[in-house]
PDB file of C-alpha atoms and ligand atoms in Angstrom:
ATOM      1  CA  UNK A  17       0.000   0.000   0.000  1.00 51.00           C
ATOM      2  CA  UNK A  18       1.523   3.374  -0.933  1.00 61.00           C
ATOM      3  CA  UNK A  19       2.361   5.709   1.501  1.00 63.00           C
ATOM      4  CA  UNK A  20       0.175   8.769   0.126  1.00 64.00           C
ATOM      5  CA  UNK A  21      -2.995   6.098   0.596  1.00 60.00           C
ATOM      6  CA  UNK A  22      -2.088   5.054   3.682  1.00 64.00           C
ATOM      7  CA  UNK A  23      -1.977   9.114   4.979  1.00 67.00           C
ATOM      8  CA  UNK A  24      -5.591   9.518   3.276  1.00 72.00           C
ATOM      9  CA  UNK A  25      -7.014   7.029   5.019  1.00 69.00           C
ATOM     10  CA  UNK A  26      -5.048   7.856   8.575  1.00 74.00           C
ATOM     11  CA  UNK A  27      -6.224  11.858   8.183  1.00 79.00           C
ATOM     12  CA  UNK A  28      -9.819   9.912   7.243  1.00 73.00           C
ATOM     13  CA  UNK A  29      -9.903   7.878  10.155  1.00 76.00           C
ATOM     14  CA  UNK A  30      -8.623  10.794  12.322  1.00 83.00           C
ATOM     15  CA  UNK A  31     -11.851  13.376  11.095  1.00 86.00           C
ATOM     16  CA  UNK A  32     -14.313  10.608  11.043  1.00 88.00           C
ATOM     17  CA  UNK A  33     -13.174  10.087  14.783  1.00 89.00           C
ATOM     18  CA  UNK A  34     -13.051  13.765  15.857  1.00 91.00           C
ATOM     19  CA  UNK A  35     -16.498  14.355  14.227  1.00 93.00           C
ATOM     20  CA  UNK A  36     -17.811  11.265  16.094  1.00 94.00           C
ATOM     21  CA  UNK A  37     -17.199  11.983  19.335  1.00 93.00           C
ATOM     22  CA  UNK A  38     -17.779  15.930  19.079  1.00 96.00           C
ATOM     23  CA  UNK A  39     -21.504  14.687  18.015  1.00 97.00           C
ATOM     24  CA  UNK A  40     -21.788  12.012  20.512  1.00 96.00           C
ATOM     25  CA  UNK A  41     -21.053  14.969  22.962  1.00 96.00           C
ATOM     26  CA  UNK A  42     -23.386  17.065  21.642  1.00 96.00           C
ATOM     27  CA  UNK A  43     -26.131  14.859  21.752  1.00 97.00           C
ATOM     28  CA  UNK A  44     -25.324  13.781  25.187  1.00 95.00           C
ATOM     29  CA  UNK A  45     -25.807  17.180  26.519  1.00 95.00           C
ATOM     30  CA  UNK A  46     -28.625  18.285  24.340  1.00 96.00           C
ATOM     31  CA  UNK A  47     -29.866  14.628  25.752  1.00 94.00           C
ATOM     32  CA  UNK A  48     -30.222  15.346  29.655  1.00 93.00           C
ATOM     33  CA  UNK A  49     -30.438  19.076  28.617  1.00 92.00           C
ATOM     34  CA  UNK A  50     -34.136  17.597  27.845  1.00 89.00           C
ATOM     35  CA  UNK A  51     -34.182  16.045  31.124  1.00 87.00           C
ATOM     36  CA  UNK A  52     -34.530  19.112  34.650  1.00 84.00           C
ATOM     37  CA  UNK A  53     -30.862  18.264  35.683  1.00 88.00           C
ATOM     38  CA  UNK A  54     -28.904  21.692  34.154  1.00 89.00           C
ATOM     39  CA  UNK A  55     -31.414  24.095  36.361  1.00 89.00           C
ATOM     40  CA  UNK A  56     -31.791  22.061  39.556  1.00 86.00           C
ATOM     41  CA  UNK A  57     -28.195  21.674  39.509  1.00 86.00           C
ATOM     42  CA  UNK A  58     -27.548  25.327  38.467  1.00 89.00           C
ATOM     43  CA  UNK A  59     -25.428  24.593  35.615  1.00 91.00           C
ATOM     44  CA  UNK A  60     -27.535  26.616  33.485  1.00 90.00           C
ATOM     45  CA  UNK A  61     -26.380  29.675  35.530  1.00 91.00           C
ATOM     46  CA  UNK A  62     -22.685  30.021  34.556  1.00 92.00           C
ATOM     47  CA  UNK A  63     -22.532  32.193  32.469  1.00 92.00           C
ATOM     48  CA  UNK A  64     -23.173  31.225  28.696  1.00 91.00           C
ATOM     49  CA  UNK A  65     -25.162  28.380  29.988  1.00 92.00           C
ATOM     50  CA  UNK A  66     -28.077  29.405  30.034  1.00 92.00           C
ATOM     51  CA  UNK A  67     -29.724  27.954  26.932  1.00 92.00           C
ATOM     52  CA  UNK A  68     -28.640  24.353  28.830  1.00 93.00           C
ATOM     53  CA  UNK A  69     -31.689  25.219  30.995  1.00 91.00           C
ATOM     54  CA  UNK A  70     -34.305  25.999  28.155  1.00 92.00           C
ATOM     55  CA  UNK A  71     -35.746  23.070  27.382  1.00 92.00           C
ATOM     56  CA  UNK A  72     -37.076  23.960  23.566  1.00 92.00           C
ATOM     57  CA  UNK A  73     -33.467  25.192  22.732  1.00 94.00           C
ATOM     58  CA  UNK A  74     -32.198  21.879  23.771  1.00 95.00           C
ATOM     59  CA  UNK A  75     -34.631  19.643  22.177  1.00 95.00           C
ATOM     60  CA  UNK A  76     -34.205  21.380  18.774  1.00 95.00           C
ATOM     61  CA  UNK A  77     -30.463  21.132  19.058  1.00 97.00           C
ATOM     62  CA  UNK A  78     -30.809  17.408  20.183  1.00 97.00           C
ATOM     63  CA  UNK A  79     -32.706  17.188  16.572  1.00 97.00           C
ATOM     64  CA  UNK A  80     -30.128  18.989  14.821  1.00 97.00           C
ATOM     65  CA  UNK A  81     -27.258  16.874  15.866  1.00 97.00           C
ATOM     66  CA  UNK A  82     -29.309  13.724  15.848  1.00 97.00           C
ATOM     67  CA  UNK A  83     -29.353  14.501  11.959  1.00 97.00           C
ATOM     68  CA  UNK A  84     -26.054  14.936  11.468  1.00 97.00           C
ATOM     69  CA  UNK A  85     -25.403  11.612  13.646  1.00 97.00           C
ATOM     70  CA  UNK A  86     -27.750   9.738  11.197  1.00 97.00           C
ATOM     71  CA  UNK A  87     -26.146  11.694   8.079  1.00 96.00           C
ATOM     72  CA  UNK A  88     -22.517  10.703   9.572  1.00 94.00           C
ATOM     73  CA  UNK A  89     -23.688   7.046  10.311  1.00 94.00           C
ATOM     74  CA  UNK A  90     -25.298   6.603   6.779  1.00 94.00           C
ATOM     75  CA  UNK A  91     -21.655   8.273   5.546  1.00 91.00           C
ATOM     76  CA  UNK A  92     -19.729   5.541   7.400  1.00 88.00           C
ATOM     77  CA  UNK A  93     -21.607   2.353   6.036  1.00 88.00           C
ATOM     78  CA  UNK A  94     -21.496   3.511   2.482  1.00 88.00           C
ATOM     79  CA  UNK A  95     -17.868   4.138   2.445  1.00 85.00           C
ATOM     80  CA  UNK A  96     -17.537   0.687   4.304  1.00 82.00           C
ATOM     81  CA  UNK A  97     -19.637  -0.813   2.055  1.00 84.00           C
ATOM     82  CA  UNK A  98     -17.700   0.236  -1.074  1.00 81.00           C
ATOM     83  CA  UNK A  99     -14.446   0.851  -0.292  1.00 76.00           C
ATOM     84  CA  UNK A 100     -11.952  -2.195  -1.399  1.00 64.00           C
ATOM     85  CA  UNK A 101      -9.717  -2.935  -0.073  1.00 62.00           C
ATOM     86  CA  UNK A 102     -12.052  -2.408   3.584  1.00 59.00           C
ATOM     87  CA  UNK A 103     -10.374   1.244   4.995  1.00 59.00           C
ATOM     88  CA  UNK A 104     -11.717  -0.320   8.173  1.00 63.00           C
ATOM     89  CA  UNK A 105     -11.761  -3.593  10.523  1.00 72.00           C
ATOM     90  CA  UNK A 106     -14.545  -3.961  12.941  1.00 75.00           C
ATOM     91  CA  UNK A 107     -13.354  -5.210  16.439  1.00 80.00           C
ATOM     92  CA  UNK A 108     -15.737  -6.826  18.612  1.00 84.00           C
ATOM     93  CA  UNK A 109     -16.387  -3.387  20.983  1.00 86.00           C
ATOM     94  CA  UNK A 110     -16.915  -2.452  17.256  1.00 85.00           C
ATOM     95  CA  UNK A 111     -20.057  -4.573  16.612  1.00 87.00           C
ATOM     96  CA  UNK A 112     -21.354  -4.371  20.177  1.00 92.00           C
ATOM     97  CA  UNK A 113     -21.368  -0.353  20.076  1.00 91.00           C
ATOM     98  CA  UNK A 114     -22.862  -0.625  16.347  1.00 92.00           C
ATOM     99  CA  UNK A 115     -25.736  -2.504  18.358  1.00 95.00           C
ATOM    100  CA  UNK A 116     -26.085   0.160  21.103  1.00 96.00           C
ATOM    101  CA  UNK A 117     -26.369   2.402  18.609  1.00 96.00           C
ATOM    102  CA  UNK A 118     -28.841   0.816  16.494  1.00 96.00           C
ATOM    103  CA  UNK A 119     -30.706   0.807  19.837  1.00 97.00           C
ATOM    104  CA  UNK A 120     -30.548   4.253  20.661  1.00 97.00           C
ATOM    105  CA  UNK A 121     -31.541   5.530  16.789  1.00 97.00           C
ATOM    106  CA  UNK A 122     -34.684   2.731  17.208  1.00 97.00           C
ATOM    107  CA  UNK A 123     -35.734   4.078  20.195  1.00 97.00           C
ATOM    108  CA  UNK A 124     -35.155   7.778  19.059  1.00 96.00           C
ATOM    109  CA  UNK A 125     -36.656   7.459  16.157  1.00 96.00           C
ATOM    110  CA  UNK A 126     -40.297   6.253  18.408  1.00 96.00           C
ATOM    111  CA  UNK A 127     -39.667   9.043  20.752  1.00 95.00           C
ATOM    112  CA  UNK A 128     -39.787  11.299  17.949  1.00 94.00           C
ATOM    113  CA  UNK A 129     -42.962   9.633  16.818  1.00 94.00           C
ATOM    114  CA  UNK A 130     -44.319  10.202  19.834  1.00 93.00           C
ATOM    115  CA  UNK A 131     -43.590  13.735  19.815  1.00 88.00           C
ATOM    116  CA  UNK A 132     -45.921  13.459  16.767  1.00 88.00           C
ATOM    117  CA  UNK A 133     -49.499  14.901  17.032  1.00 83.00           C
ATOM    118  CA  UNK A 134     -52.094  12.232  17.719  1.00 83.00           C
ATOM    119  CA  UNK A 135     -49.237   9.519  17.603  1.00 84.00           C
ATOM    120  CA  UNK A 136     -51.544   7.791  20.470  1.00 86.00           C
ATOM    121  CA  UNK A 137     -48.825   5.441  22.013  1.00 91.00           C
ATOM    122  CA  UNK A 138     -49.227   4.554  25.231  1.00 92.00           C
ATOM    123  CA  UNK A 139     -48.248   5.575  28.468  1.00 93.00           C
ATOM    124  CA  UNK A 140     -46.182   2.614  29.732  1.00 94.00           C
ATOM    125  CA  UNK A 141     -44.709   2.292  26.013  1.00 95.00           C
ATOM    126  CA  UNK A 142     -43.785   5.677  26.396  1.00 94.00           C
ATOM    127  CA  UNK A 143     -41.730   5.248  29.848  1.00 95.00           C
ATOM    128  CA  UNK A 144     -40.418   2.187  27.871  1.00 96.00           C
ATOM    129  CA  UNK A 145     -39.152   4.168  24.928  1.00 96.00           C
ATOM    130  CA  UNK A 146     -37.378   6.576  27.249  1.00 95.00           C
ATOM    131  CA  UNK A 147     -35.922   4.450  29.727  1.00 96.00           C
ATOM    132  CA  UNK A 148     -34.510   2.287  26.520  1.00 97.00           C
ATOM    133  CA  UNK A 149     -33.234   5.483  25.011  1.00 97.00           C
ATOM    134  CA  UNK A 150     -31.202   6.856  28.437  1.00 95.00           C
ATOM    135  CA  UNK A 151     -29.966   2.937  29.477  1.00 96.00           C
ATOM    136  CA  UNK A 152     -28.648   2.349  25.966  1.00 97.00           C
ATOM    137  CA  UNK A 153     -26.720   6.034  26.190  1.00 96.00           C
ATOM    138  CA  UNK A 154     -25.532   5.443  29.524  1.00 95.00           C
ATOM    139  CA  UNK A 155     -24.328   1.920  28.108  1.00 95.00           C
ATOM    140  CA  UNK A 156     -22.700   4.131  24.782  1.00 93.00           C
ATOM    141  CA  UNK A 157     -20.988   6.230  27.246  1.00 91.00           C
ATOM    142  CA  UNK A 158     -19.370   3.384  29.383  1.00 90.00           C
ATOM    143  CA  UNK A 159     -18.785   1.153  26.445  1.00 84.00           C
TER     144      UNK A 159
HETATM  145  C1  HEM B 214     -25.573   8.935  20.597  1.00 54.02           C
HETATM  146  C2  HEM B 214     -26.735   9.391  20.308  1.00 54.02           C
HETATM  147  C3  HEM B 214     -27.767   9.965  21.291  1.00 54.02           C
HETATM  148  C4  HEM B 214     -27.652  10.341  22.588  1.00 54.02           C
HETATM  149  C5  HEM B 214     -26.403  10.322  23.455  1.00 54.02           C
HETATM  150  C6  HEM B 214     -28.983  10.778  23.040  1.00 54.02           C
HETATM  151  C7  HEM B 214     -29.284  11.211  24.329  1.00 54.02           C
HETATM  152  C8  HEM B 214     -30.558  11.502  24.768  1.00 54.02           C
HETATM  153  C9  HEM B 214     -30.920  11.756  26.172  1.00 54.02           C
HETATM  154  C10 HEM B 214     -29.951  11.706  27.345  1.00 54.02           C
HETATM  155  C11 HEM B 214     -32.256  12.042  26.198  1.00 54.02           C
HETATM  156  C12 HEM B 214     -33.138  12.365  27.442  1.00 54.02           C
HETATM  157  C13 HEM B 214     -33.855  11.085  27.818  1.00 54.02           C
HETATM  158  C14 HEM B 214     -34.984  11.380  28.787  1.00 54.02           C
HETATM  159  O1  HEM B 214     -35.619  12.421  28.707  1.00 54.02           O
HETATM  160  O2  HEM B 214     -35.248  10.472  29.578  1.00 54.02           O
HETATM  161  C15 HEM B 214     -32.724  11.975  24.831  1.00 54.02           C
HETATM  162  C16 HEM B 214     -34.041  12.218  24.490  1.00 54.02           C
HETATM  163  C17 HEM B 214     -34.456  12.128  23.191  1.00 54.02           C
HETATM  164  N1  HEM B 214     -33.721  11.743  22.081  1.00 54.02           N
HETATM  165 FE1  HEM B 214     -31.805  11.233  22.038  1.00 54.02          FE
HETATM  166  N2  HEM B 214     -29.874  10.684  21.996  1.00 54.02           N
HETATM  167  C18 HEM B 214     -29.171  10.190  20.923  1.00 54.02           C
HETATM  168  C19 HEM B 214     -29.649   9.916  19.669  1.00 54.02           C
HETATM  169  C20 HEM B 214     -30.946  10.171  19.304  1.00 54.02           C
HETATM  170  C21 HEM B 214     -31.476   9.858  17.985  1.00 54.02           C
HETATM  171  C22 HEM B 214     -30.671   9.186  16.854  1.00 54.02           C
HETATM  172  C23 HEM B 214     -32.764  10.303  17.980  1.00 54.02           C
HETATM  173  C24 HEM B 214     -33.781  10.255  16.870  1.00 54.02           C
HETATM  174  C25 HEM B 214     -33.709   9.490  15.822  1.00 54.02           C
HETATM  175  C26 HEM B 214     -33.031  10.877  19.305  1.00 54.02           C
HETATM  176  C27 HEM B 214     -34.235  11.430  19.698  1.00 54.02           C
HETATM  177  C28 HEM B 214     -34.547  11.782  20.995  1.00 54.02           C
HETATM  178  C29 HEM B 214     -35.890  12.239  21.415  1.00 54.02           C
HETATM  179  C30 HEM B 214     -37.099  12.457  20.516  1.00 54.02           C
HETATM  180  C31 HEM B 214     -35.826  12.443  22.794  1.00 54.02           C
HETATM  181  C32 HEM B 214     -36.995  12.850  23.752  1.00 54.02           C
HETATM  182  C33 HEM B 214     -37.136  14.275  23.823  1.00 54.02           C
HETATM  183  C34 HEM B 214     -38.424  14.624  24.583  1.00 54.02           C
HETATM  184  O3  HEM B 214     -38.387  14.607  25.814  1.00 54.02           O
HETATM  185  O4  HEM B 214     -39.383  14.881  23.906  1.00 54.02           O
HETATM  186  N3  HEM B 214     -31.910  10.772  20.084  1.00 54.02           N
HETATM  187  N4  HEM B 214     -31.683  11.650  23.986  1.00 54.02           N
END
């Protein structure tokens, strides 16, 4: 393998991973910005904080990096997909993260249904959805 490939795919790996873990942060806070933590905890009072403590700010932003999680994730199994020889090898913590993550777009995905109007699921599926959605972050962030 030439050396000029082998920095394309290195600077490659090195954005894909920079981008991937500044939206993963992103959408952790926007996440429990959602939830009353950043008030009762006062975080939302240091300054420039603020907008960690208004819920409608935080939801929208959750939705804006939630698409460009999904755009990024679509991004990463095409170029896997196509590229020969594979740029990539999945590792085990590879496929079991790939599996969190289908988990938390799944359950996302409902929650935003259920944001819907009239999307009439019910109450204990609802808990369900949300509970899913925070266990299988908590289990991203560990993992
Ligand atoms: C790594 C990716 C993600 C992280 C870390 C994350 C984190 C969170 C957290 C912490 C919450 C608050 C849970 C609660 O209120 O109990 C949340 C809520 C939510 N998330 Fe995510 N999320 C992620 C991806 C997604 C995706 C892909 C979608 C949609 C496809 C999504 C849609 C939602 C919705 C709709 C809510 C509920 C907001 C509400 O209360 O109405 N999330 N997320």
């Amino acid at each position: 393998m030439n050396l000029r490939y082998d920095h394309t795919v290195k600077d490659k790996k090195n954005i894909t991973g920079y981008f991937y873990l500044i939206n993963v942060f992103f959408l952790i806070l926007t996440g429990f910005g959602q939830m009353p933590i950043f008030n009762r905890y006062y975080i939302a009072d240091i300054p420039g904080l603020g907008w960690l403590g208004e819920f409608y700010v935080t939801h929208y932003m959750h939705y804006l990096f939630v698409i460009m999680f999904l755009s990024f994730i679509t991004y990463i199994i095409t170029d896997y997909l196509l590229s020969k020889p594979k740029s990539i090898k999945i590792t085990s913590s590879g496929y079991s993260r790939g599996v969190i993550i289908s988990g938390i777009v799944i359950t996302g995905g409902l929650l935003v249904i259920r944001n819907l109007r009239g999307s009439g699921f019910e109450p204990g599926f609802i808990i369900f959805l949300d509970l899913s959605h925070l266990g299988l972050v908590i289990m991203l962030m560990v993992s």
